[in-house]
Amino acid sequence: MPEIHIKNLKKAFGDLVAIDDLTIDVKDGEYLTILGPTGAGKTTLLRLIAGLTDQTSGSIFIDGKCVDDLPPERRKVAFLSQTYSLFPHMDVWENTTFGPIARGWNPEQVEIIGREMLEMVHLYDRKDAYPSELSGGMQQRNALARALSADAKILLLDEPLRALDARLRLDLRYELKQLSKDMGMTTIHVTHDQEEALTISDRILVLRDGKVIQSGTPKEIFNKPAIPFIHHFVGEANFISGKLLEVGDEYSIIVDDDGHKYRTQKTDIKPGSRVVTGIKTEFTLMTKDIWESEDINNFTGSIERILFLGRFSDFEIKLDNGEIVHARLPGYQANKFEDGDKVNIHYSPQRLLVFPEPEGGIKKALEMV
Amino acid sequence: MTLSEKISDFISRKKVIKGWYALVIIFFIMLVIVPTLFVLTYAFTGWDEIQETVMKAPPEIQYTPTHLPVYNIRFTSQDIIDVTESYSLEVEYDTDRDTTLNHTVYLLDDGEKVIEFQEEFIVNGTGSIWFNASANDTYNYFHHVGDGYQTIRADNGTGLIEEWENEVTLRSGDRLPWDMVKDALIVSFTIATIVTIIDFTAGLPMAWLMVRKDFRGKKYIDTLIDMPLAIPTAALGFSTAMFWAVTPGLNPYGSLSLTSSPFILVILLHIVFSYPYMVRSLSAILHEIDINYEVAASTLGAPPLTVARTITLPLFRAGLVTGIILCFARSLSETGGTMAALAMMSPAMGELAYPMKTGPTLIGAWKHAGGFEPHLAFTAMILVIITLILLVIIKIVIMKFKMPLRKVFPGPERLLSKGVFPKMKDALSFIFMFLVLLIPSFFIFSFVLTGEPSPVDWGGFWGAMRFSFLVAGVITVINLIFGVPLAIYIVRGTNKIMTNILDVLVNVPLIVPTSALGISLGMFWGSMDLGMTTLLVISAHLAFTFPLVVRNVAGAMEELDPTYEETARTLGAKPMFVFRKIVFPSIKFSVLAGAIMAFTRSLGETGATLAVVKEANTVPVYIVGLVKAGNYYPAALACIALIFISFITMMAMRYMTKKAGDN
């Protein structure tokens, strides 16, 4: 069974710890995404699993067998690098059959698997072309066919969609998942693109500074981020730091440093603790009508800046109390607003997630590196 | 499993690979680096000897001018010939077969005759030859100063014909051997500095022209610049001296005969073979510099000269360092061509009597004379130390040095940027290239076409050729076997401290003057008393060509994205399979280029060969020997034969590296 068990894995480059005491289990047939900012150690983790670099300590088990001493060619793990690494001096066919030939299969078997894989990725009619003659999408499919024909049951994908243009990236990510499921592969897909991770994963593992900071289904990661960093990284969020005043059955109340109170979701944190609360910008309600409401989660302000992004727009709003907040609106709604408009901002209490205040303050906790 | 699979399996094991790398590193350290730097140990082991022989003045000897012998030499049946002043004498001969003229100077050491100096010439036909047995200090007989004899014998194969013996008094001179070393080194470093400056001044506009401008025939000019590199320096020295200098006893048609200063001639010669390195290094880096910086500066209103000076030149330093180090090291190291050129200006003189010597030619002369082991070791040691220090300094100074580039002189620079000035600069570049590089390089052809033919000993030439090819062939094979894995290790090795050290060490044999390297190597292996000439020559050539293979292959490996190899591994390929199918196809042209460079460098090398063994006969040594003996015509023919062979190999290399560039 192609399951992966990683135990207390550590990798250091000199003083720099890239992977820090990592323990992960990947189930058979699972499509796991590792999400994290640049420098989180994602690629290093893949390289460790593939055997391309030696760990400082800890162990990796594949199918229950320790593979620490096995060279890459004996781990039966297919690795697809960011740039695909199609061998430039070999054509599509030679690239695809490289694995079987390297493993010394007999020519008939090589012929069969090569044909099967290339037909699967719809490249059989281009089998005499060289990588430089293929489009980005074809190169990606060729690399995938090559990885799949190598008799591996584990597929490691290192930002496999990064080099493609936006449109193709959307089409191919479903194709990628489908192929891997059809082949019964266990897949680890590394990406820094949260949208990509949310759409294709069975499970997401958020990695930062070589540590797993959260593991869960896409919905869990999006709706119940473990720390402010994930809240901000997966989607974008407005944060308020302050003190937890009281905890109710439905809501909690926190007070910020200027004495303003907010109603937030309920929480297990002890009243009196320092906390931060954050709301994703797409849940920040912005309307043109000023609500004459006593609701403490209601504010007025004016639009400072609009960032037009096509399908949606990002707004920067200066509240009357001087604070800057962000809101994201879908395109059809965004059209109604213009620079300088007076607006009403509302934070829905259920959307204001509460976290213990991170050490060093919220700004530092959100830093990408 | 077939046998070949079993072997490949065995080779691919982690431990075997580690062992192989270890072996390669040991090879490199023991056969290349340690022998190259072994001479440095002499500072400790030979200190007393240095004090005794090199630093101390020989006993005072009275110079007695009244003791001058006067020769009346009659040769075979001919008349008495010229009687020259003091200790030089001209012998005229007329013989119908190869006759050996042997000139020996004996000294009396406790009443016993000891050969101090010996030179031999083979003559045939009618002509005259000069023997210089002057008793002035240029001989520098430091050990045995005192009275002695000078004999001249003639032997035409039928036994001794005649022998003359004369008593002479040799004056020691008031200078120490150390003074000679000092003079030679000062000459060497001065020449290297001047040559490098001229190379840079003339090479920069040329590199600019080749990279930034398009004109008809650029391709051919590009090839022409490299031409001197294909000619062994011994041939270049011969050809250049003929073109520029006053060469007694030889005045070929078209010779300019402009200078009788060995200093100027050697500078002109060294420019010929170092200029291509400078142009290549500068244009390589110029290629890398994004033209958009220059475009941006121009649109901001800077005239071309200002742009070049303030934008491009500061980005240039890396290329400048490479170019300067290459030119400096090549000039410092060159032996064969310099020997040939100096010999032509002072024909029929003992090498030690030449009015000017460079470090390498002094080493060659002492080695040739024999009995100067401490002097040789000392000179080689000093040369190695100064070279290494100086090159580190060059590197630091250029990288740190802030040229006053910010200051702009809008008026003059605008004026100099347009009209006749840029055209003049381009024209001068071409004139320099033709006059200083190409015509002197190929002047030898004019001599052969217009000169008077004299018999050629083709047997000797082909013998030397066979030996040269044997040496070059063997070192090329060994270089490939050990150089390719070392290059791969340097680029891909995981132990960064180790790879960085190796990366620096690999350049050492490239920088150390080859004659010093030869002395060092001779001491290292000589101390083990293996005593085999061929092996010594091979190991010397191995040391200075090894970096060429490693540098080329390492360069290609750096270009090769490691993910190709890694991907291949995860696809199930063992390391050997990855090397054969992925790595080698990608670097093969660089491997080939390295191999050909090593081969041609070995073929053209004189200094290292002469420094390791007294009696080795590679082609350049053979040519230098002919030139020294005044057999100019055969020397020229041998040069031309060697030029053709080198040219064919160079063309092959260009073709192959070009193909690599196309892929």
mmCIF file with all atom_site columns, C-alpha atoms in Angstrom, chain B residues 114-257:
data_model
loop_
_atom_site.group_PDB
_atom_site.id
_atom_site.type_symbol
_atom_site.label_atom_id
_atom_site.label_alt_id
_atom_site.label_comp_id
_atom_site.label_asym_id
_atom_site.label_entity_id
_atom_site.label_seq_id
_atom_site.pdbx_PDB_ins_code
_atom_site.Cartn_x
_atom_site.Cartn_y
_atom_site.Cartn_z
_atom_site.occupancy
_atom_site.B_iso_or_equiv
_atom_site.pdbx_formal_charge
_atom_site.auth_seq_id
_atom_site.auth_comp_id
_atom_site.auth_asym_id
_atom_site.auth_atom_id
_atom_site.pdbx_PDB_model_num
ATOM 1   C CA . VAL B 1 114 ? 85.667 19.534 -14.801 1.00 0.00 ? 114 VAL B CA 1
ATOM 2   C CA . ILE B 1 115 ? 83.283 20.266 -17.623 1.00 0.00 ? 115 ILE B CA 1
ATOM 3   C CA . GLU B 1 116 ? 81.600 23.516 -16.817 1.00 0.00 ? 116 GLU B CA 1
ATOM 4   C CA . PHE B 1 117 ? 79.889 24.270 -20.006 1.00 0.00 ? 117 PHE B CA 1
ATOM 5   C CA . GLN B 1 118 ? 79.333 22.460 -23.225 1.00 0.00 ? 118 GLN B CA 1
ATOM 6   C CA . GLU B 1 119 ? 77.581 23.253 -26.426 1.00 0.00 ? 119 GLU B CA 1
ATOM 7   C CA . GLU B 1 120 ? 77.241 21.292 -29.581 1.00 0.00 ? 120 GLU B CA 1
ATOM 8   C CA . PHE B 1 121 ? 76.404 22.251 -33.110 1.00 0.00 ? 121 PHE B CA 1
ATOM 9   C CA . ILE B 1 122 ? 75.933 20.085 -36.134 1.00 0.00 ? 122 ILE B CA 1
ATOM 10  C CA . VAL B 1 123 ? 77.129 21.802 -39.254 1.00 0.00 ? 123 VAL B CA 1
ATOM 11  C CA . ASN B 1 124 ? 77.219 20.811 -42.861 1.00 0.00 ? 124 ASN B CA 1
ATOM 12  C CA . GLY B 1 125 ? 78.287 22.650 -46.013 1.00 0.00 ? 125 GLY B CA 1
ATOM 13  C CA . THR B 1 126 ? 80.078 25.950 -45.848 1.00 0.00 ? 126 THR B CA 1
ATOM 14  C CA . GLY B 1 127 ? 79.472 28.641 -43.303 1.00 0.00 ? 127 GLY B CA 1
ATOM 15  C CA . SER B 1 128 ? 80.580 30.048 -40.035 1.00 0.00 ? 128 SER B CA 1
ATOM 16  C CA . ILE B 1 129 ? 79.504 29.787 -36.499 1.00 0.00 ? 129 ILE B CA 1
ATOM 17  C CA . TRP B 1 130 ? 80.133 31.816 -33.405 1.00 0.00 ? 130 TRP B CA 1
ATOM 18  C CA . PHE B 1 131 ? 81.439 30.470 -30.165 1.00 0.00 ? 131 PHE B CA 1
ATOM 19  C CA . ASN B 1 132 ? 81.136 32.725 -27.234 1.00 0.00 ? 132 ASN B CA 1
ATOM 20  C CA . ALA B 1 133 ? 83.372 31.694 -24.440 1.00 0.00 ? 133 ALA B CA 1
ATOM 21  C CA . SER B 1 134 ? 83.721 35.053 -22.962 1.00 0.00 ? 134 SER B CA 1
ATOM 22  C CA . ALA B 1 135 ? 85.236 35.180 -19.543 1.00 0.00 ? 135 ALA B CA 1
ATOM 23  C CA . ASN B 1 136 ? 83.211 38.107 -18.445 1.00 0.00 ? 136 ASN B CA 1
ATOM 24  C CA . ASP B 1 137 ? 80.605 37.725 -15.791 1.00 0.00 ? 137 ASP B CA 1
ATOM 25  C CA . THR B 1 138 ? 77.761 36.779 -18.063 1.00 0.00 ? 138 THR B CA 1
ATOM 26  C CA . TYR B 1 139 ? 78.783 33.167 -17.812 1.00 0.00 ? 139 TYR B CA 1
ATOM 27  C CA . ASN B 1 140 ? 78.307 33.117 -14.121 1.00 0.00 ? 140 ASN B CA 1
ATOM 28  C CA . TYR B 1 141 ? 80.363 30.138 -13.184 1.00 0.00 ? 141 TYR B CA 1
ATOM 29  C CA . PHE B 1 142 ? 79.706 30.408 -9.565  1.00 0.00 ? 142 PHE B CA 1
ATOM 30  C CA . HIS B 1 143 ? 81.054 27.169 -8.296  1.00 0.00 ? 143 HIS B CA 1
ATOM 31  C CA . HIS B 1 144 ? 84.325 26.758 -9.983  1.00 0.00 ? 144 HIS B CA 1
ATOM 32  C CA . VAL B 1 145 ? 85.863 30.062 -10.478 1.00 0.00 ? 145 VAL B CA 1
ATOM 33  C CA . GLY B 1 146 ? 89.390 30.046 -11.590 1.00 0.00 ? 146 GLY B CA 1
ATOM 34  C CA . ASP B 1 147 ? 91.512 28.860 -14.407 1.00 0.00 ? 147 ASP B CA 1
ATOM 35  C CA . GLY B 1 148 ? 90.391 26.429 -16.983 1.00 0.00 ? 148 GLY B CA 1
ATOM 36  C CA . TYR B 1 149 ? 90.485 25.392 -20.559 1.00 0.00 ? 149 TYR B CA 1
ATOM 37  C CA . GLN B 1 150 ? 88.415 25.932 -23.544 1.00 0.00 ? 150 GLN B CA 1
ATOM 38  C CA . THR B 1 151 ? 88.391 23.371 -26.277 1.00 0.00 ? 151 THR B CA 1
ATOM 39  C CA . ILE B 1 152 ? 86.811 23.120 -29.626 1.00 0.00 ? 152 ILE B CA 1
ATOM 40  C CA . ARG B 1 153 ? 86.583 19.803 -31.349 1.00 0.00 ? 153 ARG B CA 1
ATOM 41  C CA . ALA B 1 154 ? 85.276 18.863 -34.718 1.00 0.00 ? 154 ALA B CA 1
ATOM 42  C CA . ASP B 1 155 ? 83.984 15.441 -35.520 1.00 0.00 ? 155 ASP B CA 1
ATOM 43  C CA . ASN B 1 156 ? 82.451 14.507 -38.844 1.00 0.00 ? 156 ASN B CA 1
ATOM 44  C CA . GLY B 1 157 ? 81.543 10.978 -37.933 1.00 0.00 ? 157 GLY B CA 1
ATOM 45  C CA . THR B 1 158 ? 84.866 9.492  -38.861 1.00 0.00 ? 158 THR B CA 1
ATOM 46  C CA . GLY B 1 159 ? 86.324 10.294 -35.513 1.00 0.00 ? 159 GLY B CA 1
ATOM 47  C CA . LEU B 1 160 ? 88.014 13.318 -34.096 1.00 0.00 ? 160 LEU B CA 1
ATOM 48  C CA . ILE B 1 161 ? 89.384 15.579 -36.751 1.00 0.00 ? 161 ILE B CA 1
ATOM 49  C CA . GLU B 1 162 ? 90.835 18.427 -34.844 1.00 0.00 ? 162 GLU B CA 1
ATOM 50  C CA . GLU B 1 163 ? 90.992 19.731 -31.362 1.00 0.00 ? 163 GLU B CA 1
ATOM 51  C CA . TRP B 1 164 ? 92.162 23.015 -29.952 1.00 0.00 ? 164 TRP B CA 1
ATOM 52  C CA . GLU B 1 165 ? 92.686 23.726 -26.357 1.00 0.00 ? 165 GLU B CA 1
ATOM 53  C CA . ASN B 1 166 ? 93.366 27.049 -24.750 1.00 0.00 ? 166 ASN B CA 1
ATOM 54  C CA . GLU B 1 167 ? 93.919 28.159 -21.273 1.00 0.00 ? 167 GLU B CA 1
ATOM 55  C CA . VAL B 1 168 ? 91.460 30.727 -20.050 1.00 0.00 ? 168 VAL B CA 1
ATOM 56  C CA . THR B 1 169 ? 90.846 32.564 -16.889 1.00 0.00 ? 169 THR B CA 1
ATOM 57  C CA . LEU B 1 170 ? 87.292 32.938 -15.872 1.00 0.00 ? 170 LEU B CA 1
ATOM 58  C CA . ARG B 1 171 ? 86.364 35.804 -13.720 1.00 0.00 ? 171 ARG B CA 1
ATOM 59  C CA . SER B 1 172 ? 83.586 35.289 -11.293 1.00 0.00 ? 172 SER B CA 1
ATOM 60  C CA . GLY B 1 173 ? 81.942 38.625 -11.573 1.00 0.00 ? 173 GLY B CA 1
ATOM 61  C CA . ASP B 1 174 ? 80.897 40.561 -8.583  1.00 0.00 ? 174 ASP B CA 1
ATOM 62  C CA . ARG B 1 175 ? 77.290 39.555 -8.675  1.00 0.00 ? 175 ARG B CA 1
ATOM 63  C CA . LEU B 1 176 ? 75.517 36.848 -6.730  1.00 0.00 ? 176 LEU B CA 1
ATOM 64  C CA . PRO B 1 177 ? 73.301 34.211 -8.309  1.00 0.00 ? 177 PRO B CA 1
ATOM 65  C CA . TRP B 1 178 ? 70.548 35.863 -6.303  1.00 0.00 ? 178 TRP B CA 1
ATOM 66  C CA . ASP B 1 179 ? 71.123 39.013 -8.358  1.00 0.00 ? 179 ASP B CA 1
ATOM 67  C CA . MET B 1 180 ? 70.548 37.045 -11.514 1.00 0.00 ? 180 MET B CA 1
ATOM 68  C CA . VAL B 1 181 ? 67.348 35.579 -10.125 1.00 0.00 ? 181 VAL B CA 1
ATOM 69  C CA . LYS B 1 182 ? 66.248 39.032 -9.054  1.00 0.00 ? 182 LYS B CA 1
ATOM 70  C CA . ASP B 1 183 ? 67.009 40.552 -12.453 1.00 0.00 ? 183 ASP B CA 1
ATOM 71  C CA . ALA B 1 184 ? 65.209 37.803 -14.295 1.00 0.00 ? 184 ALA B CA 1
ATOM 72  C CA . LEU B 1 185 ? 62.145 38.028 -12.082 1.00 0.00 ? 185 LEU B CA 1
ATOM 73  C CA . ILE B 1 186 ? 62.009 41.804 -12.345 1.00 0.00 ? 186 ILE B CA 1
ATOM 74  C CA . VAL B 1 187 ? 62.207 41.473 -16.120 1.00 0.00 ? 187 VAL B CA 1
ATOM 75  C CA . SER B 1 188 ? 59.470 38.823 -16.088 1.00 0.00 ? 188 SER B CA 1
ATOM 76  C CA . PHE B 1 189 ? 57.048 40.739 -13.922 1.00 0.00 ? 189 PHE B CA 1
ATOM 77  C CA . THR B 1 190 ? 57.712 44.040 -15.710 1.00 0.00 ? 190 THR B CA 1
ATOM 78  C CA . ILE B 1 191 ? 57.058 42.413 -19.055 1.00 0.00 ? 191 ILE B CA 1
ATOM 79  C CA . ALA B 1 192 ? 53.922 40.675 -17.780 1.00 0.00 ? 192 ALA B CA 1
ATOM 80  C CA . THR B 1 193 ? 52.598 43.975 -16.428 1.00 0.00 ? 193 THR B CA 1
ATOM 81  C CA . ILE B 1 194 ? 53.306 45.951 -19.597 1.00 0.00 ? 194 ILE B CA 1
ATOM 82  C CA . VAL B 1 195 ? 51.873 43.178 -21.768 1.00 0.00 ? 195 VAL B CA 1
ATOM 83  C CA . THR B 1 196 ? 48.706 43.015 -19.686 1.00 0.00 ? 196 THR B CA 1
ATOM 84  C CA . ILE B 1 197 ? 48.223 46.764 -19.860 1.00 0.00 ? 197 ILE B CA 1
ATOM 85  C CA . ILE B 1 198 ? 48.688 46.818 -23.627 1.00 0.00 ? 198 ILE B CA 1
ATOM 86  C CA . ASP B 1 199 ? 46.401 43.803 -24.007 1.00 0.00 ? 199 ASP B CA 1
ATOM 87  C CA . PHE B 1 200 ? 43.702 45.555 -22.049 1.00 0.00 ? 200 PHE B CA 1
ATOM 88  C CA . THR B 1 201 ? 44.061 48.880 -23.847 1.00 0.00 ? 201 THR B CA 1
ATOM 89  C CA . ALA B 1 202 ? 43.985 47.263 -27.264 1.00 0.00 ? 202 ALA B CA 1
ATOM 90  C CA . GLY B 1 203 ? 41.659 44.422 -26.355 1.00 0.00 ? 203 GLY B CA 1
ATOM 91  C CA . LEU B 1 204 ? 38.812 46.441 -24.896 1.00 0.00 ? 204 LEU B CA 1
ATOM 92  C CA . PRO B 1 205 ? 37.864 48.320 -28.097 1.00 0.00 ? 205 PRO B CA 1
ATOM 93  C CA . MET B 1 206 ? 38.198 45.072 -30.028 1.00 0.00 ? 206 MET B CA 1
ATOM 94  C CA . ALA B 1 207 ? 35.954 43.160 -27.625 1.00 0.00 ? 207 ALA B CA 1
ATOM 95  C CA . TRP B 1 208 ? 33.469 46.020 -27.833 1.00 0.00 ? 208 TRP B CA 1
ATOM 96  C CA . LEU B 1 209 ? 33.539 45.896 -31.591 1.00 0.00 ? 209 LEU B CA 1
ATOM 97  C CA . MET B 1 210 ? 33.005 42.142 -31.666 1.00 0.00 ? 210 MET B CA 1
ATOM 98  C CA . VAL B 1 211 ? 30.095 42.115 -29.253 1.00 0.00 ? 211 VAL B CA 1
ATOM 99  C CA . ARG B 1 212 ? 28.262 45.387 -29.761 1.00 0.00 ? 212 ARG B CA 1
ATOM 100 C CA . LYS B 1 213 ? 28.716 46.050 -33.458 1.00 0.00 ? 213 LYS B CA 1
ATOM 101 C CA . ASP B 1 214 ? 27.671 44.180 -36.552 1.00 0.00 ? 214 ASP B CA 1
ATOM 102 C CA . PHE B 1 215 ? 29.748 44.407 -39.672 1.00 0.00 ? 215 PHE B CA 1
ATOM 103 C CA . ARG B 1 216 ? 30.551 42.321 -42.677 1.00 0.00 ? 216 ARG B CA 1
ATOM 104 C CA . GLY B 1 217 ? 33.237 39.719 -42.144 1.00 0.00 ? 217 GLY B CA 1
ATOM 105 C CA . LYS B 1 218 ? 32.875 39.795 -38.351 1.00 0.00 ? 218 LYS B CA 1
ATOM 106 C CA . LYS B 1 219 ? 32.887 35.991 -38.325 1.00 0.00 ? 219 LYS B CA 1
ATOM 107 C CA . TYR B 1 220 ? 36.308 35.920 -39.972 1.00 0.00 ? 220 TYR B CA 1
ATOM 108 C CA . ILE B 1 221 ? 37.789 38.547 -37.690 1.00 0.00 ? 221 ILE B CA 1
ATOM 109 C CA . ASP B 1 222 ? 36.517 36.481 -34.801 1.00 0.00 ? 222 ASP B CA 1
ATOM 110 C CA . THR B 1 223 ? 38.452 33.476 -36.079 1.00 0.00 ? 223 THR B CA 1
ATOM 111 C CA . LEU B 1 224 ? 41.537 35.557 -36.843 1.00 0.00 ? 224 LEU B CA 1
ATOM 112 C CA . ILE B 1 225 ? 41.760 36.793 -33.259 1.00 0.00 ? 225 ILE B CA 1
ATOM 113 C CA . ASP B 1 226 ? 42.073 33.214 -32.048 1.00 0.00 ? 226 ASP B CA 1
ATOM 114 C CA . MET B 1 227 ? 44.667 32.210 -34.619 1.00 0.00 ? 227 MET B CA 1
ATOM 115 C CA . PRO B 1 228 ? 47.778 32.888 -32.521 1.00 0.00 ? 228 PRO B CA 1
ATOM 116 C CA . LEU B 1 229 ? 46.374 30.480 -29.937 1.00 0.00 ? 229 LEU B CA 1
ATOM 117 C CA . ALA B 1 230 ? 46.662 27.661 -32.430 1.00 0.00 ? 230 ALA B CA 1
ATOM 118 C CA . ILE B 1 231 ? 50.332 28.275 -33.016 1.00 0.00 ? 231 ILE B CA 1
ATOM 119 C CA . PRO B 1 232 ? 52.788 26.833 -30.504 1.00 0.00 ? 232 PRO B CA 1
ATOM 120 C CA . THR B 1 233 ? 54.602 29.671 -28.789 1.00 0.00 ? 233 THR B CA 1
ATOM 121 C CA . ALA B 1 234 ? 58.000 28.375 -29.873 1.00 0.00 ? 234 ALA B CA 1
ATOM 122 C CA . ALA B 1 235 ? 56.944 28.959 -33.467 1.00 0.00 ? 235 ALA B CA 1
ATOM 123 C CA . LEU B 1 236 ? 55.451 32.335 -32.551 1.00 0.00 ? 236 LEU B CA 1
ATOM 124 C CA . GLY B 1 237 ? 58.689 33.420 -30.909 1.00 0.00 ? 237 GLY B CA 1
ATOM 125 C CA . PHE B 1 238 ? 60.669 32.442 -33.947 1.00 0.00 ? 238 PHE B CA 1
ATOM 126 C CA . SER B 1 239 ? 58.281 34.142 -36.349 1.00 0.00 ? 239 SER B CA 1
ATOM 127 C CA . THR B 1 240 ? 57.826 37.305 -34.288 1.00 0.00 ? 240 THR B CA 1
ATOM 128 C CA . ALA B 1 241 ? 61.544 37.788 -33.765 1.00 0.00 ? 241 ALA B CA 1
ATOM 129 C CA . MET B 1 242 ? 62.147 37.436 -37.478 1.00 0.00 ? 242 MET B CA 1
ATOM 130 C CA . PHE B 1 243 ? 59.552 40.093 -38.221 1.00 0.00 ? 243 PHE B CA 1
ATOM 131 C CA . TRP B 1 244 ? 60.376 42.746 -35.656 1.00 0.00 ? 244 TRP B CA 1
ATOM 132 C CA . ALA B 1 245 ? 63.927 42.336 -34.524 1.00 0.00 ? 245 ALA B CA 1
ATOM 133 C CA . VAL B 1 246 ? 67.467 42.702 -35.718 1.00 0.00 ? 246 VAL B CA 1
ATOM 134 C CA . THR B 1 247 ? 68.537 39.075 -35.887 1.00 0.00 ? 247 THR B CA 1
ATOM 135 C CA . PRO B 1 248 ? 72.219 38.636 -36.623 1.00 0.00 ? 248 PRO B CA 1
ATOM 136 C CA . GLY B 1 249 ? 72.874 36.127 -39.347 1.00 0.00 ? 249 GLY B CA 1
ATOM 137 C CA . LEU B 1 250 ? 69.286 36.164 -40.543 1.00 0.00 ? 250 LEU B CA 1
ATOM 138 C CA . ASN B 1 251 ? 67.602 38.875 -42.508 1.00 0.00 ? 251 ASN B CA 1
ATOM 139 C CA . PRO B 1 252 ? 64.548 37.488 -44.231 1.00 0.00 ? 252 PRO B CA 1
ATOM 140 C CA . TYR B 1 253 ? 62.734 39.372 -46.935 1.00 0.00 ? 253 TYR B CA 1
ATOM 141 C CA . GLY B 1 254 ? 60.216 41.802 -45.472 1.00 0.00 ? 254 GLY B CA 1
ATOM 142 C CA . SER B 1 255 ? 61.611 41.815 -41.963 1.00 0.00 ? 255 SER B CA 1
ATOM 143 C CA . LEU B 1 256 ? 61.174 45.176 -40.264 1.00 0.00 ? 256 LEU B CA 1
ATOM 144 C CA . SER B 1 257 ? 64.344 44.763 -38.161 1.00 0.00 ? 257 SER B CA 1
#
